[in-house]
Tab-separated table of C-alpha atoms in Angstrom:
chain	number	residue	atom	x	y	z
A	1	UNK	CA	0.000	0.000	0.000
A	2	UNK	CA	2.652	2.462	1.368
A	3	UNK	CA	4.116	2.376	-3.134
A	4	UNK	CA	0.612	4.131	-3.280
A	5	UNK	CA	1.512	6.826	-0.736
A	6	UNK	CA	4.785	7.198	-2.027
A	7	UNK	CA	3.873	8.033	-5.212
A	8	UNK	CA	1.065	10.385	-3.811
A	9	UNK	CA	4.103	12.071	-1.629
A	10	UNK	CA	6.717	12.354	-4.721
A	11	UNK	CA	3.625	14.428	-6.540
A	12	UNK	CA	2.643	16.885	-3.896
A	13	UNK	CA	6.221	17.747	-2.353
A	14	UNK	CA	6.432	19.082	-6.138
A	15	UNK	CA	3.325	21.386	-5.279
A	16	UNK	CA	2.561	24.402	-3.408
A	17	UNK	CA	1.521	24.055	0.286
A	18	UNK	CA	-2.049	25.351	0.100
A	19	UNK	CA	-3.047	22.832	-2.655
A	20	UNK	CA	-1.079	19.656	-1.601
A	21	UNK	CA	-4.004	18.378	0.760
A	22	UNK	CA	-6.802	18.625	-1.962
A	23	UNK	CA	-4.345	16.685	-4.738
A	24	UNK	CA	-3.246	14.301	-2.043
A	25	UNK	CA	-7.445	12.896	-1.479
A	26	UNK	CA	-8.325	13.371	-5.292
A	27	UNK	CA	-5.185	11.216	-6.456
A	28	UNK	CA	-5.584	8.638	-3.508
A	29	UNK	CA	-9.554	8.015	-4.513
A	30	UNK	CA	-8.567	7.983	-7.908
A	31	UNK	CA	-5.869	5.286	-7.412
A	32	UNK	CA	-8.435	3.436	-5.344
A	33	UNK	CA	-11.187	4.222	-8.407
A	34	UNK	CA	-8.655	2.595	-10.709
A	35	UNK	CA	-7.205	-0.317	-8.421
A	36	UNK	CA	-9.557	-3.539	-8.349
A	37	UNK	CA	-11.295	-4.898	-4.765
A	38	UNK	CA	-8.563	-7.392	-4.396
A	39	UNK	CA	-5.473	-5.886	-5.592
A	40	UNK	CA	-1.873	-6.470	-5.154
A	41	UNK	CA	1.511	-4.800	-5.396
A	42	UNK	CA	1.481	-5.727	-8.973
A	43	UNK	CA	-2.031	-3.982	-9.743
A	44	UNK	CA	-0.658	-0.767	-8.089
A	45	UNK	CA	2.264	-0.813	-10.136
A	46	UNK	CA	0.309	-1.150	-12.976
A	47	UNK	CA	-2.008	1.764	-12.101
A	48	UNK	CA	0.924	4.369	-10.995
A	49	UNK	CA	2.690	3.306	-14.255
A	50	UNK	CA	-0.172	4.615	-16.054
A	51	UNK	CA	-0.301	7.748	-14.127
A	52	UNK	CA	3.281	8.152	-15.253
A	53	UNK	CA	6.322	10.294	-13.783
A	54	UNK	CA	4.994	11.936	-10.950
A	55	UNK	CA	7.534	15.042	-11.685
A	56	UNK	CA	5.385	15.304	-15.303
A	57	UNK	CA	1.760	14.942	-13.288
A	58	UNK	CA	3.237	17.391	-10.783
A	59	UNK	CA	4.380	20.138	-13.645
A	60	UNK	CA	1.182	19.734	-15.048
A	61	UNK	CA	-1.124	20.772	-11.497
A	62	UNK	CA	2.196	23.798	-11.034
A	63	UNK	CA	0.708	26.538	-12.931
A	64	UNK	CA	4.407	27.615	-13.301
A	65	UNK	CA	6.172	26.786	-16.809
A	66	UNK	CA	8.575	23.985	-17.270
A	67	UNK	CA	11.015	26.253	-18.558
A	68	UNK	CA	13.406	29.164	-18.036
A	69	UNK	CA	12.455	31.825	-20.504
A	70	UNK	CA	9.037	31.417	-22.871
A	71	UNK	CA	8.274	32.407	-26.390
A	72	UNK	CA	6.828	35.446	-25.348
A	73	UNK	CA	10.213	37.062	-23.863
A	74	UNK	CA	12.991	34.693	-25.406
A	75	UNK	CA	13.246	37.454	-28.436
A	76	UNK	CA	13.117	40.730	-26.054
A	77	UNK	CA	15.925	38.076	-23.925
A	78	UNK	CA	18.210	37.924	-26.702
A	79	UNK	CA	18.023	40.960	-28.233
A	80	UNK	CA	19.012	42.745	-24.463
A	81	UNK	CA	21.764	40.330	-24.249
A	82	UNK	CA	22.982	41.206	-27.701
A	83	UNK	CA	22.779	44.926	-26.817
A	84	UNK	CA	24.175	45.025	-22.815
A	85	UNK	CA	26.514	42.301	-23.194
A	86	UNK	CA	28.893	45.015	-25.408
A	87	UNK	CA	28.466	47.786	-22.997
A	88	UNK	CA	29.632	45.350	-20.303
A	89	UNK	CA	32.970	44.435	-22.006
A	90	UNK	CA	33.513	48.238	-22.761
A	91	UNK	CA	32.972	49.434	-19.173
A	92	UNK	CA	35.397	46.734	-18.399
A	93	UNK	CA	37.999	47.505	-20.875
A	94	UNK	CA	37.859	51.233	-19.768
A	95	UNK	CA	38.631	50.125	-16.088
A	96	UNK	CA	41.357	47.731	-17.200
A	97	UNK	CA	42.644	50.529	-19.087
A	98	UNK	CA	42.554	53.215	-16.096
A	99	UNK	CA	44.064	50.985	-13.734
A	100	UNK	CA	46.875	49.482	-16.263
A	101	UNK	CA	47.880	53.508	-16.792
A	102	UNK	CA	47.556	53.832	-13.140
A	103	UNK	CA	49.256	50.710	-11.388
A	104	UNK	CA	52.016	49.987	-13.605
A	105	UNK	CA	55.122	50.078	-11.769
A	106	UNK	CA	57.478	49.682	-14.430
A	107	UNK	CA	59.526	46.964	-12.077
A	108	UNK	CA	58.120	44.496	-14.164
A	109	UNK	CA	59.822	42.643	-17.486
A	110	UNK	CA	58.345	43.836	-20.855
A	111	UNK	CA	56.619	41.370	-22.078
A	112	UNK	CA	55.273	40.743	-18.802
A	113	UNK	CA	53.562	43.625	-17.987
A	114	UNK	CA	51.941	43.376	-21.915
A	115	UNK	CA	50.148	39.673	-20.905
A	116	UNK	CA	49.504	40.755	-17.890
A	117	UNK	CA	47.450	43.783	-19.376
A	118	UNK	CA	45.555	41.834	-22.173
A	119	UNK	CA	45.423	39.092	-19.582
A	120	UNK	CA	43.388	41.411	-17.254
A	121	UNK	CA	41.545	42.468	-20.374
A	122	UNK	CA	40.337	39.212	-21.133
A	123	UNK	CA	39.391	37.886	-17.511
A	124	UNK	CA	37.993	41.371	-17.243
A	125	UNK	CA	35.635	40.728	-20.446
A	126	UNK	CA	34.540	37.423	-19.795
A	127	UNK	CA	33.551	38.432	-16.309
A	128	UNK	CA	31.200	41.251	-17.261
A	129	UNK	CA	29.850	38.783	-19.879
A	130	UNK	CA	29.116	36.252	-17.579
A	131	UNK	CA	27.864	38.422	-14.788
A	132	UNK	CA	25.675	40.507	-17.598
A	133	UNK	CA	24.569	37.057	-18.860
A	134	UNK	CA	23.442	35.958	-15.279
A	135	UNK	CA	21.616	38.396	-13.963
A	136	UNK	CA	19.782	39.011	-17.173
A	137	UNK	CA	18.757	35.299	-17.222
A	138	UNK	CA	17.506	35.638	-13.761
A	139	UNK	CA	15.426	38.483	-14.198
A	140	UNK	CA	13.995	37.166	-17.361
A	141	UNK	CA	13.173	33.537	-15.424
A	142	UNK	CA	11.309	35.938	-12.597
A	143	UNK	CA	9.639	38.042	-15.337
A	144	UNK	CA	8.450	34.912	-17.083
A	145	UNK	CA	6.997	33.839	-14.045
A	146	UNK	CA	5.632	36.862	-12.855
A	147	UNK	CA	3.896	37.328	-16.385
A	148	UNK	CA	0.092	36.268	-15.760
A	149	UNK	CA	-1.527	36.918	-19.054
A	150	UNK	CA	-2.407	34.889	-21.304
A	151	UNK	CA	-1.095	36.326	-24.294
A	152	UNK	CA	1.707	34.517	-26.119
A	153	UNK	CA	3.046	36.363	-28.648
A	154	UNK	CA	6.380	37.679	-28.759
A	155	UNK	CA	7.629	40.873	-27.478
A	156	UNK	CA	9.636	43.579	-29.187
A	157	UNK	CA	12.079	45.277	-27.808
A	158	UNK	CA	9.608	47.765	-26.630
A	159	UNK	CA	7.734	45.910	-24.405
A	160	UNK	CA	4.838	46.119	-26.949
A	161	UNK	CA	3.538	43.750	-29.380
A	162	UNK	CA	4.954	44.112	-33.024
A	163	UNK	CA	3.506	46.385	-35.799
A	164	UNK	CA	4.933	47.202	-39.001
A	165	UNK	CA	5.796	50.502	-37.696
A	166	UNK	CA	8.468	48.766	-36.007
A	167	UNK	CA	10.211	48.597	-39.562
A	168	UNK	CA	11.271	51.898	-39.734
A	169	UNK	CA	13.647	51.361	-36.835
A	170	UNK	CA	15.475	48.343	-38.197
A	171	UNK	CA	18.504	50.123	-39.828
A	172	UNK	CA	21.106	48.768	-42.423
A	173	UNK	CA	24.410	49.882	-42.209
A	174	UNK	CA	26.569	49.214	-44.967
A	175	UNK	CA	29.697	46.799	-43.852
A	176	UNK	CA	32.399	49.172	-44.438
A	177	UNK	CA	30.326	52.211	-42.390
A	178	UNK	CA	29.624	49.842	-39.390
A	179	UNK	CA	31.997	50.459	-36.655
A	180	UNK	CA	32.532	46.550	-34.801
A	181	UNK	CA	32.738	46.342	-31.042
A	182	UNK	CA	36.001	44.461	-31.663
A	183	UNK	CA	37.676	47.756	-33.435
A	184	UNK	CA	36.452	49.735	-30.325
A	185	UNK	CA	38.303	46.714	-28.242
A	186	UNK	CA	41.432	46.774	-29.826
A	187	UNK	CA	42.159	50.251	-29.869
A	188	UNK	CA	41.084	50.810	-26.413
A	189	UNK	CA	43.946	48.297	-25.389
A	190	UNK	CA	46.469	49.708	-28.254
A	191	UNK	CA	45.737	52.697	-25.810
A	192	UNK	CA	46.305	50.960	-22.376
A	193	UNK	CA	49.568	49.341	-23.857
A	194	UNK	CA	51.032	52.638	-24.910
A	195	UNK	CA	50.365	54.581	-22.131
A	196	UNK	CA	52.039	52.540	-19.758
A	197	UNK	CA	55.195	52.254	-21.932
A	198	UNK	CA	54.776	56.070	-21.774
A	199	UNK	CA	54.959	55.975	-18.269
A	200	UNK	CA	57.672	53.231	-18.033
A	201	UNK	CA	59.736	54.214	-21.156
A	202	UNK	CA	62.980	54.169	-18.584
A	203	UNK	CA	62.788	50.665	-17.534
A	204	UNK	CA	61.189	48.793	-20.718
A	205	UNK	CA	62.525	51.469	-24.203
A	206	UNK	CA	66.424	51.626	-25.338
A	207	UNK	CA	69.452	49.577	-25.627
A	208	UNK	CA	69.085	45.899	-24.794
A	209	UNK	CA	72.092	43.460	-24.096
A	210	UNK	CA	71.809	39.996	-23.122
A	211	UNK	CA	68.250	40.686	-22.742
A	212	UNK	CA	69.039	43.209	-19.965
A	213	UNK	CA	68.406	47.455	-20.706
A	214	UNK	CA	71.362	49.031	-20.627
A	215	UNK	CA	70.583	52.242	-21.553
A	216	UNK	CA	67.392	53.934	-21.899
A	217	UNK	CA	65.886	55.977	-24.912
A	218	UNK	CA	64.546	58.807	-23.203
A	219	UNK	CA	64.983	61.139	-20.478
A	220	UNK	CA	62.105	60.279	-18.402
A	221	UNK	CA	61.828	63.194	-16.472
A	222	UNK	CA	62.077	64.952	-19.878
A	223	UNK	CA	59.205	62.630	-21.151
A	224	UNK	CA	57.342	62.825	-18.596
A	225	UNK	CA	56.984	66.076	-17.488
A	226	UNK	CA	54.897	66.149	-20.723
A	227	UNK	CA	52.235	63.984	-18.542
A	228	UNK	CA	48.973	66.314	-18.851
A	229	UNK	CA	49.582	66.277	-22.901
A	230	UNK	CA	49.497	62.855	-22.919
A	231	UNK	CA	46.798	62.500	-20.088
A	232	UNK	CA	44.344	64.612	-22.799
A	233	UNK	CA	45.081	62.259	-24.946
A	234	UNK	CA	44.682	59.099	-23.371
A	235	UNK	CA	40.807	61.035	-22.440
A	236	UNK	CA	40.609	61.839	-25.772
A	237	UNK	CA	41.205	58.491	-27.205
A	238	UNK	CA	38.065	56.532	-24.749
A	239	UNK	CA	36.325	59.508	-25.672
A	240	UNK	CA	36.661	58.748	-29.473
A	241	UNK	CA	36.294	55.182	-28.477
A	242	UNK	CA	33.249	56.093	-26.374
A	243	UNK	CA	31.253	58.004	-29.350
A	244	UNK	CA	32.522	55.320	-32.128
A	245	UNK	CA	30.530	52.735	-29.851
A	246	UNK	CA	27.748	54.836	-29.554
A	247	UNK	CA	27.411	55.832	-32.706
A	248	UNK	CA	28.088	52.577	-34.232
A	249	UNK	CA	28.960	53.876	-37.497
A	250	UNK	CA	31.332	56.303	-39.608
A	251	UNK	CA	29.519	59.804	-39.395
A	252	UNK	CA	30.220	62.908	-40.161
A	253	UNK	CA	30.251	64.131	-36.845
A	254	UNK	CA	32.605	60.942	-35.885
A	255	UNK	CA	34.814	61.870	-38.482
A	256	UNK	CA	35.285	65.560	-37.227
A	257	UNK	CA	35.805	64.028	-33.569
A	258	UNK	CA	38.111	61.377	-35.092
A	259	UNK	CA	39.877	64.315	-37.331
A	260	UNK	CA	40.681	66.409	-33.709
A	261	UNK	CA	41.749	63.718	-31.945
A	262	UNK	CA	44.265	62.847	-34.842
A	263	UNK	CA	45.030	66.165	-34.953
A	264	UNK	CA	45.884	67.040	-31.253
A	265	UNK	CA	47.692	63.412	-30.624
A	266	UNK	CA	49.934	63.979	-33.732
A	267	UNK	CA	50.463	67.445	-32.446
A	268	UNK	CA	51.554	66.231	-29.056
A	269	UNK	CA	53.690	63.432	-30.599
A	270	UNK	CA	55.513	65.810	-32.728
A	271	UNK	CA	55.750	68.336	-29.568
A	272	UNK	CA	57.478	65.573	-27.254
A	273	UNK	CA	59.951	64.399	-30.320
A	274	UNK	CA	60.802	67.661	-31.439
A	275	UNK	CA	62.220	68.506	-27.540
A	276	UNK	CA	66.153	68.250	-27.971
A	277	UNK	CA	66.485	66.982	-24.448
A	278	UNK	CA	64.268	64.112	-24.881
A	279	UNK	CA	66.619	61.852	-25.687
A	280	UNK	CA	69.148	59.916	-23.268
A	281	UNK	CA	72.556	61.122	-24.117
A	282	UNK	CA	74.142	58.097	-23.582
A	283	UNK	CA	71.534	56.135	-25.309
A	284	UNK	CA	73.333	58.446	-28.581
A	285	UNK	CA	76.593	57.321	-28.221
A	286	UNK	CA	75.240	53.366	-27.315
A	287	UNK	CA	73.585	53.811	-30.763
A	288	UNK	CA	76.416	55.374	-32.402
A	289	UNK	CA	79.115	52.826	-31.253
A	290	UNK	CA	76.463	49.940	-31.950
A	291	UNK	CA	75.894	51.093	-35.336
A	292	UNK	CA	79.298	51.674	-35.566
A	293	UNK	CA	78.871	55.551	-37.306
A	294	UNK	CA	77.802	58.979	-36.382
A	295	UNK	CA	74.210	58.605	-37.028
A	296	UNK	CA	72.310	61.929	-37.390
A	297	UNK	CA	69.301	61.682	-34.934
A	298	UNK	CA	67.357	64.341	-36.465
A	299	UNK	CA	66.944	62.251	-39.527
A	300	UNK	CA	65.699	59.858	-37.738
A	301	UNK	CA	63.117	61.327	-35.557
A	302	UNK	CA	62.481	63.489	-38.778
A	303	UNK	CA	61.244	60.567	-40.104
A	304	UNK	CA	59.021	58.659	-37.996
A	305	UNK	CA	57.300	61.832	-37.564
A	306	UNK	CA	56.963	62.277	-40.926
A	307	UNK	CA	55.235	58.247	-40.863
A	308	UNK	CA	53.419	59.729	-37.940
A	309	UNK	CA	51.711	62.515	-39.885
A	310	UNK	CA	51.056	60.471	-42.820
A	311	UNK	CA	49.267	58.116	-40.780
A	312	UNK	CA	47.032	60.049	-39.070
A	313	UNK	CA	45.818	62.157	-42.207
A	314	UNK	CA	44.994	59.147	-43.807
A	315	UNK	CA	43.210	57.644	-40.466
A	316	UNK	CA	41.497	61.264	-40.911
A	317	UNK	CA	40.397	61.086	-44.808
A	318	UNK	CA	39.338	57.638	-44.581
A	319	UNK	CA	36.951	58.728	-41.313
A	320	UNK	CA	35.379	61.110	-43.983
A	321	UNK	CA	35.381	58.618	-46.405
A	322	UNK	CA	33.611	55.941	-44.159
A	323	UNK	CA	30.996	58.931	-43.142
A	324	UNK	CA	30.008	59.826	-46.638
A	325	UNK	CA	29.279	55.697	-47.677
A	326	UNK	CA	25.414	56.039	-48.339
A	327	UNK	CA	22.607	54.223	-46.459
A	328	UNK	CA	21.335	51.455	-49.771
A	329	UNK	CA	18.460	53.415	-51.041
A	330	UNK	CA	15.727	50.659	-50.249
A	331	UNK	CA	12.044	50.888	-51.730
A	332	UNK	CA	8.845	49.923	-49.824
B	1	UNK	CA	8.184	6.006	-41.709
B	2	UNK	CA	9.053	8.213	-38.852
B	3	UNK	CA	6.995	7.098	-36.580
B	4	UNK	CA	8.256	9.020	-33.538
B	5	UNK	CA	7.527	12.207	-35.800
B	6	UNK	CA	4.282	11.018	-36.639
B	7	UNK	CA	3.233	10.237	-33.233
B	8	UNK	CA	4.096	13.679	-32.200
B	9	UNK	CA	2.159	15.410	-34.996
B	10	UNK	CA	-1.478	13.406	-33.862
B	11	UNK	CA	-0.459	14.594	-29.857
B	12	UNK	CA	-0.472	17.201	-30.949
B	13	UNK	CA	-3.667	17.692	-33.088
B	14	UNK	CA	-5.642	15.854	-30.116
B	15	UNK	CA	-3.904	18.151	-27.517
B	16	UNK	CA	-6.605	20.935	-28.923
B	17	UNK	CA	-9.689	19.152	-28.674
B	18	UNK	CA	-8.914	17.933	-25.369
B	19	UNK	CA	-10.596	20.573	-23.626
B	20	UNK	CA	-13.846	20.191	-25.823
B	21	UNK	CA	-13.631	16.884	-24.983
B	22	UNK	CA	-13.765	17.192	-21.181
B	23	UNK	CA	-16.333	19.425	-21.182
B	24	UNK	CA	-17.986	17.570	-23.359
B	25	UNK	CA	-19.013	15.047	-20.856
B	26	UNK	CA	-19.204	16.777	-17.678
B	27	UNK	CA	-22.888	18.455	-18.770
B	28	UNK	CA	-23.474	16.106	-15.523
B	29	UNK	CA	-21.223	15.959	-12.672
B	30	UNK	CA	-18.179	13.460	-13.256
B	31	UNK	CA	-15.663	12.085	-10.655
B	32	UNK	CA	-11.761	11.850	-11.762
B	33	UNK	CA	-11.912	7.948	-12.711
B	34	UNK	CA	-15.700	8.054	-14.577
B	35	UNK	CA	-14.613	10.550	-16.640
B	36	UNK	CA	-11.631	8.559	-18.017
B	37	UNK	CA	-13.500	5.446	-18.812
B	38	UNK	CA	-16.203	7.773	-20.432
B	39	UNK	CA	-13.516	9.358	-22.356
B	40	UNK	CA	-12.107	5.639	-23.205
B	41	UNK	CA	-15.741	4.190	-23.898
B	42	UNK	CA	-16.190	7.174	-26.856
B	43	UNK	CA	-12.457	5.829	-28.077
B	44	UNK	CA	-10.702	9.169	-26.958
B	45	UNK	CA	-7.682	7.934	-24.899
B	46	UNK	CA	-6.109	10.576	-22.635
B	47	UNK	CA	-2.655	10.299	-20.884
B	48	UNK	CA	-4.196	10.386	-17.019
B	49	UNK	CA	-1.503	12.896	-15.964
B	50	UNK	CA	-2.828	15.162	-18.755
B	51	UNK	CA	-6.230	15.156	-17.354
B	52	UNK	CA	-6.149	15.864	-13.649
B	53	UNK	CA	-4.306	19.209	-13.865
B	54	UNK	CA	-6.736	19.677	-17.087
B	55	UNK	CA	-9.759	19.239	-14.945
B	56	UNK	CA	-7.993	21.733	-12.055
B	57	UNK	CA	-7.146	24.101	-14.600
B	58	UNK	CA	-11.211	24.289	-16.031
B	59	UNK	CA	-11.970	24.818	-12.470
B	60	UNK	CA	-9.603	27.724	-11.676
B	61	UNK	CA	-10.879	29.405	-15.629
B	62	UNK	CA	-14.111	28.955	-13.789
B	63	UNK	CA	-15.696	26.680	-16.514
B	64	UNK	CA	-16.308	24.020	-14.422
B	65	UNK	CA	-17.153	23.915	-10.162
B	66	UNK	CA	-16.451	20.814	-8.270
B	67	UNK	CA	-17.387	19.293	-4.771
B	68	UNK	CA	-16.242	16.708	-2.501
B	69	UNK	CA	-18.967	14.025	-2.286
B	70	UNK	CA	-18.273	12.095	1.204
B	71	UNK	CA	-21.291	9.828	0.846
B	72	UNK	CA	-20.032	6.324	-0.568
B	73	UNK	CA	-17.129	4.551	0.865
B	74	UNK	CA	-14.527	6.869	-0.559
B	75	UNK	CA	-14.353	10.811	-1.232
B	76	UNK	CA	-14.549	11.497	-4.391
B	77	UNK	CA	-14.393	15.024	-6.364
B	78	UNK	CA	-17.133	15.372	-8.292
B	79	UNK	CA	-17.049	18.277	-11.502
B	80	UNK	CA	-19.560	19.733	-13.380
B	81	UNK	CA	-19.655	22.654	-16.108
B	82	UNK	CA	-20.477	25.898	-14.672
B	83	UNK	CA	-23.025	28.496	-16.411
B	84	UNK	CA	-19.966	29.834	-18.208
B	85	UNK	CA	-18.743	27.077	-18.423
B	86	UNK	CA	-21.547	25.527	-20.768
B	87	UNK	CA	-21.903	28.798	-22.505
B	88	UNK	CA	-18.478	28.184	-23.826
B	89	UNK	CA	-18.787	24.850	-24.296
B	90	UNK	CA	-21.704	25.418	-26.782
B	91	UNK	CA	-19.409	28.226	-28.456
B	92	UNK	CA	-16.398	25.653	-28.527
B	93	UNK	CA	-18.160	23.129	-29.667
B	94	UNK	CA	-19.403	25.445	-32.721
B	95	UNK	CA	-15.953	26.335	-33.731
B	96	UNK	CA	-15.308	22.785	-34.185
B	97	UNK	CA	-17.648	21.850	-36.110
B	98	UNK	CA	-16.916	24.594	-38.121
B	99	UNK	CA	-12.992	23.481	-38.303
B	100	UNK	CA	-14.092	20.290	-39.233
B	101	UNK	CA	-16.667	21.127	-42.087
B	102	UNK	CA	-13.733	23.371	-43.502
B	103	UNK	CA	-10.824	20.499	-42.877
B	104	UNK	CA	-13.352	17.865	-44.474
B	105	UNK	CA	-14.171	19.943	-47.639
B	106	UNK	CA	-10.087	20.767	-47.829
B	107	UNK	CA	-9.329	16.806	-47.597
B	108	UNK	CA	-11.928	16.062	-50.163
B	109	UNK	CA	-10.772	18.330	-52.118
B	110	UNK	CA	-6.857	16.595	-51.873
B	111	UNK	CA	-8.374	13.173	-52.598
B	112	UNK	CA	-10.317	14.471	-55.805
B	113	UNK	CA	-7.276	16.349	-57.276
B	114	UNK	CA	-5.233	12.902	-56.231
B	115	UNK	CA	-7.629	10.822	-57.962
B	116	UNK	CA	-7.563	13.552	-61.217
């Protein structure tokens, strides 16, 4: 007798308090309804096998759904996801930045300090994405449960039903206009990584031998007494990076941001390189005895400034270029 | 022949006329049990953990009202179709038989364009 109870037992411990005792008496007469006078164990196997899994019976008395997110919200889900999950990894690349430029002791070996950045970078990403991911999930499951009414259909992401109105907000943007989240990415860490070789240039830029610096490049009280410069551009550039994300595409307006920050970073590049003190005098001679002749450093610097400018202009042009790609001319 | 497919596909076009079904036959008051072997006597064979929450369900949409009868030798919940209840039966049961009118003349149809 006691399978009978058992079964009864795995059903209602499934179920909410207040209805357990009713479901309880209705499934034991109906057992007994179905069971013959005389029965045995066998006959009551029989009878609970036909009743079935009592985690299915139970599901079917719960009035809650069988599953984590429904038709009606999996869309809305999904498309939130697709939209916060980004922000998420930006916010976290901007800290990872800030704190790179800020904690960076320059004790550290090269190639060290440049895992160690995009390794923070990465664990940085994937824990926004899974924390985003999480808590979105959960307060979708609550929502879904909370939801009372009846209707079914699909949400937009508007919380409404969808019309044909919603058309006009679903916007093509022509591949080589679109701005990816990736491009934002990488040059939010090109940023992090120069900056702190900016800050470190003494103990990670100049003459290596035997894999140990010998002499650094630059003065680094000369290079760094240029800090606010370069702090207005490191700004500048997650600004830039900021707006490109927002905007999401090459406009016009992006291209005149893009087009300043060029402008004033090239200026300040030129600005430190063009200082005659910047560099470390013995780092000259180091060069001149490696090289084995009296090289002329102007010339040099001369010329990666000139790359530097050419660079930048066409990083400017081709902002302007992007910006003026047409929307396809669509018909209705 | 996949038949797992195929049994799926007829689950699911009984699932729908479950409901119409179950009300069907509780125009006078039915415990848990009679109701299944009425169901079963007609031919219509329903999976028993389908129809207990089913008949729980009616009762909280207010279609049907139910009562413990503590008379015979064991309690048994008796259910019967409220007044709203049989007003939507009646509109239900309409709708079908205008589904099936429509599905019979589309079938027809099929067969007569086979047989062409």
């Amino acid at each position: 007798m006691n399978l009978i109870e058992l079964y009864i037992g795995e059903v209602t411990r499934r179920l909410p308090e207040k209805s357990r005792e009713d479901i309880a008496l209705e499934l034991r007469s109906t057992i007994e309804d179905m069971l013959p006078d005389d029965y045995t164990v066998h006959d009551v196997k029989e009878v609970l096998a036909k009743l079935g899994n009592p985690a299915i019976l139970a599901s079917g008395y719960k009035e809650r759904p069988m599953h984590l997110i429904g038709p009606r919200f999996y869309d809305l889900y999904i498309d939130l996801l697709k939209l916060i999950l980004p922000i998420a990894v930006l916010v976290s690349l901007i800290a990872v930045l800030i704190t790179s430029i800020f904690t960076a002791d320059g004790g550290g070996v090269l190639a060290e300090t440049i895992t160690a950045i995009v390794g923070n970078a990465i664990s940085a990403s994937v824990n926004a994405a899974i924390q985003v991911f999480f808590w979105l999930t959960v307060v979708f499951a609550i929502i879904e449960r909370a939801d009372h009414s009846t209707a079914q259909t699909p949400l937009t992401s508007k919380y409404q039903e969808w019309t044909p109105d919603d058309l006009k907000e679903t916007i093509h943007i022509p591949k080589e206009k679109r701005i990816t989240k990736y491009q934002i990415a990488g040059s939010l860490i090109w940023t992090a990584i120069w900056s702190v070789f900016y800050f470190n240039a003494d103990s990670w830029v100049g003459v290596y031998r035997n894999g140990e610096l010998i002499t650094p490049t630059f003065d680094q009280e000369v290079l760094v007494s240029y800090w606010l410069l370069v702090a207005l551009v490191i700004v500048l550039e997650i600004v830039l990076s900021v707006f490109k994300w927002r905007e999401g595409q090459w406009t016009v307006k992006l291209a005149v941001l893009n087009a300043a920050v060029q402008a004033i970073s090239t200026i300040v590049f030129v600005i430190i390189f063009t200082d005659a003190t910047l560099f470390n005098n013995r780092f000259l001679t180091e060069v001149n005895t490696i090289f084995d002749a009296d090289l002329n450093m102007n010339w040099a610097v001369g010329s990666v400034l000139v790359l530097v400018i050419v660079f930048a202009l066409v990083d400017i042009v081709q902002g302007f270029q992007k910006a003026r790609i047409q929307e396809a001319k669509r018909s209705i | 022949m996949d038949n797992s497919l195929l049994n799926s596909l007829s689950t699911e076009l009984r699932r729908g006329t479950l409901t119409l079904a179950v009300l069907s036959q509780l125009q006078t008051p039915q415990y848990g049990y009679s109701l299944v072997q009425l169901l079963e006597s007609s031919g219509i064979s329903i999976e028993q953990s389908t129809l207990y929450p089913l008949l729980r369900r009616l009762e909280k949409q207010e279609l049907v009202t139910s009562s413990w009868d503590t008379t015979e030798n064991r309690p048994r919940k008796y259910y019967v179709l409220s007044d709203y209840g049989t007003e939507i039966f009646e509109k239900l049961k309409e709708e079908w038989e205008k589904t099936s009118r429509e599905l019979y003349t589309l079938l027809k149809g099929a067969e007569t364009d086979e047989s062409d």
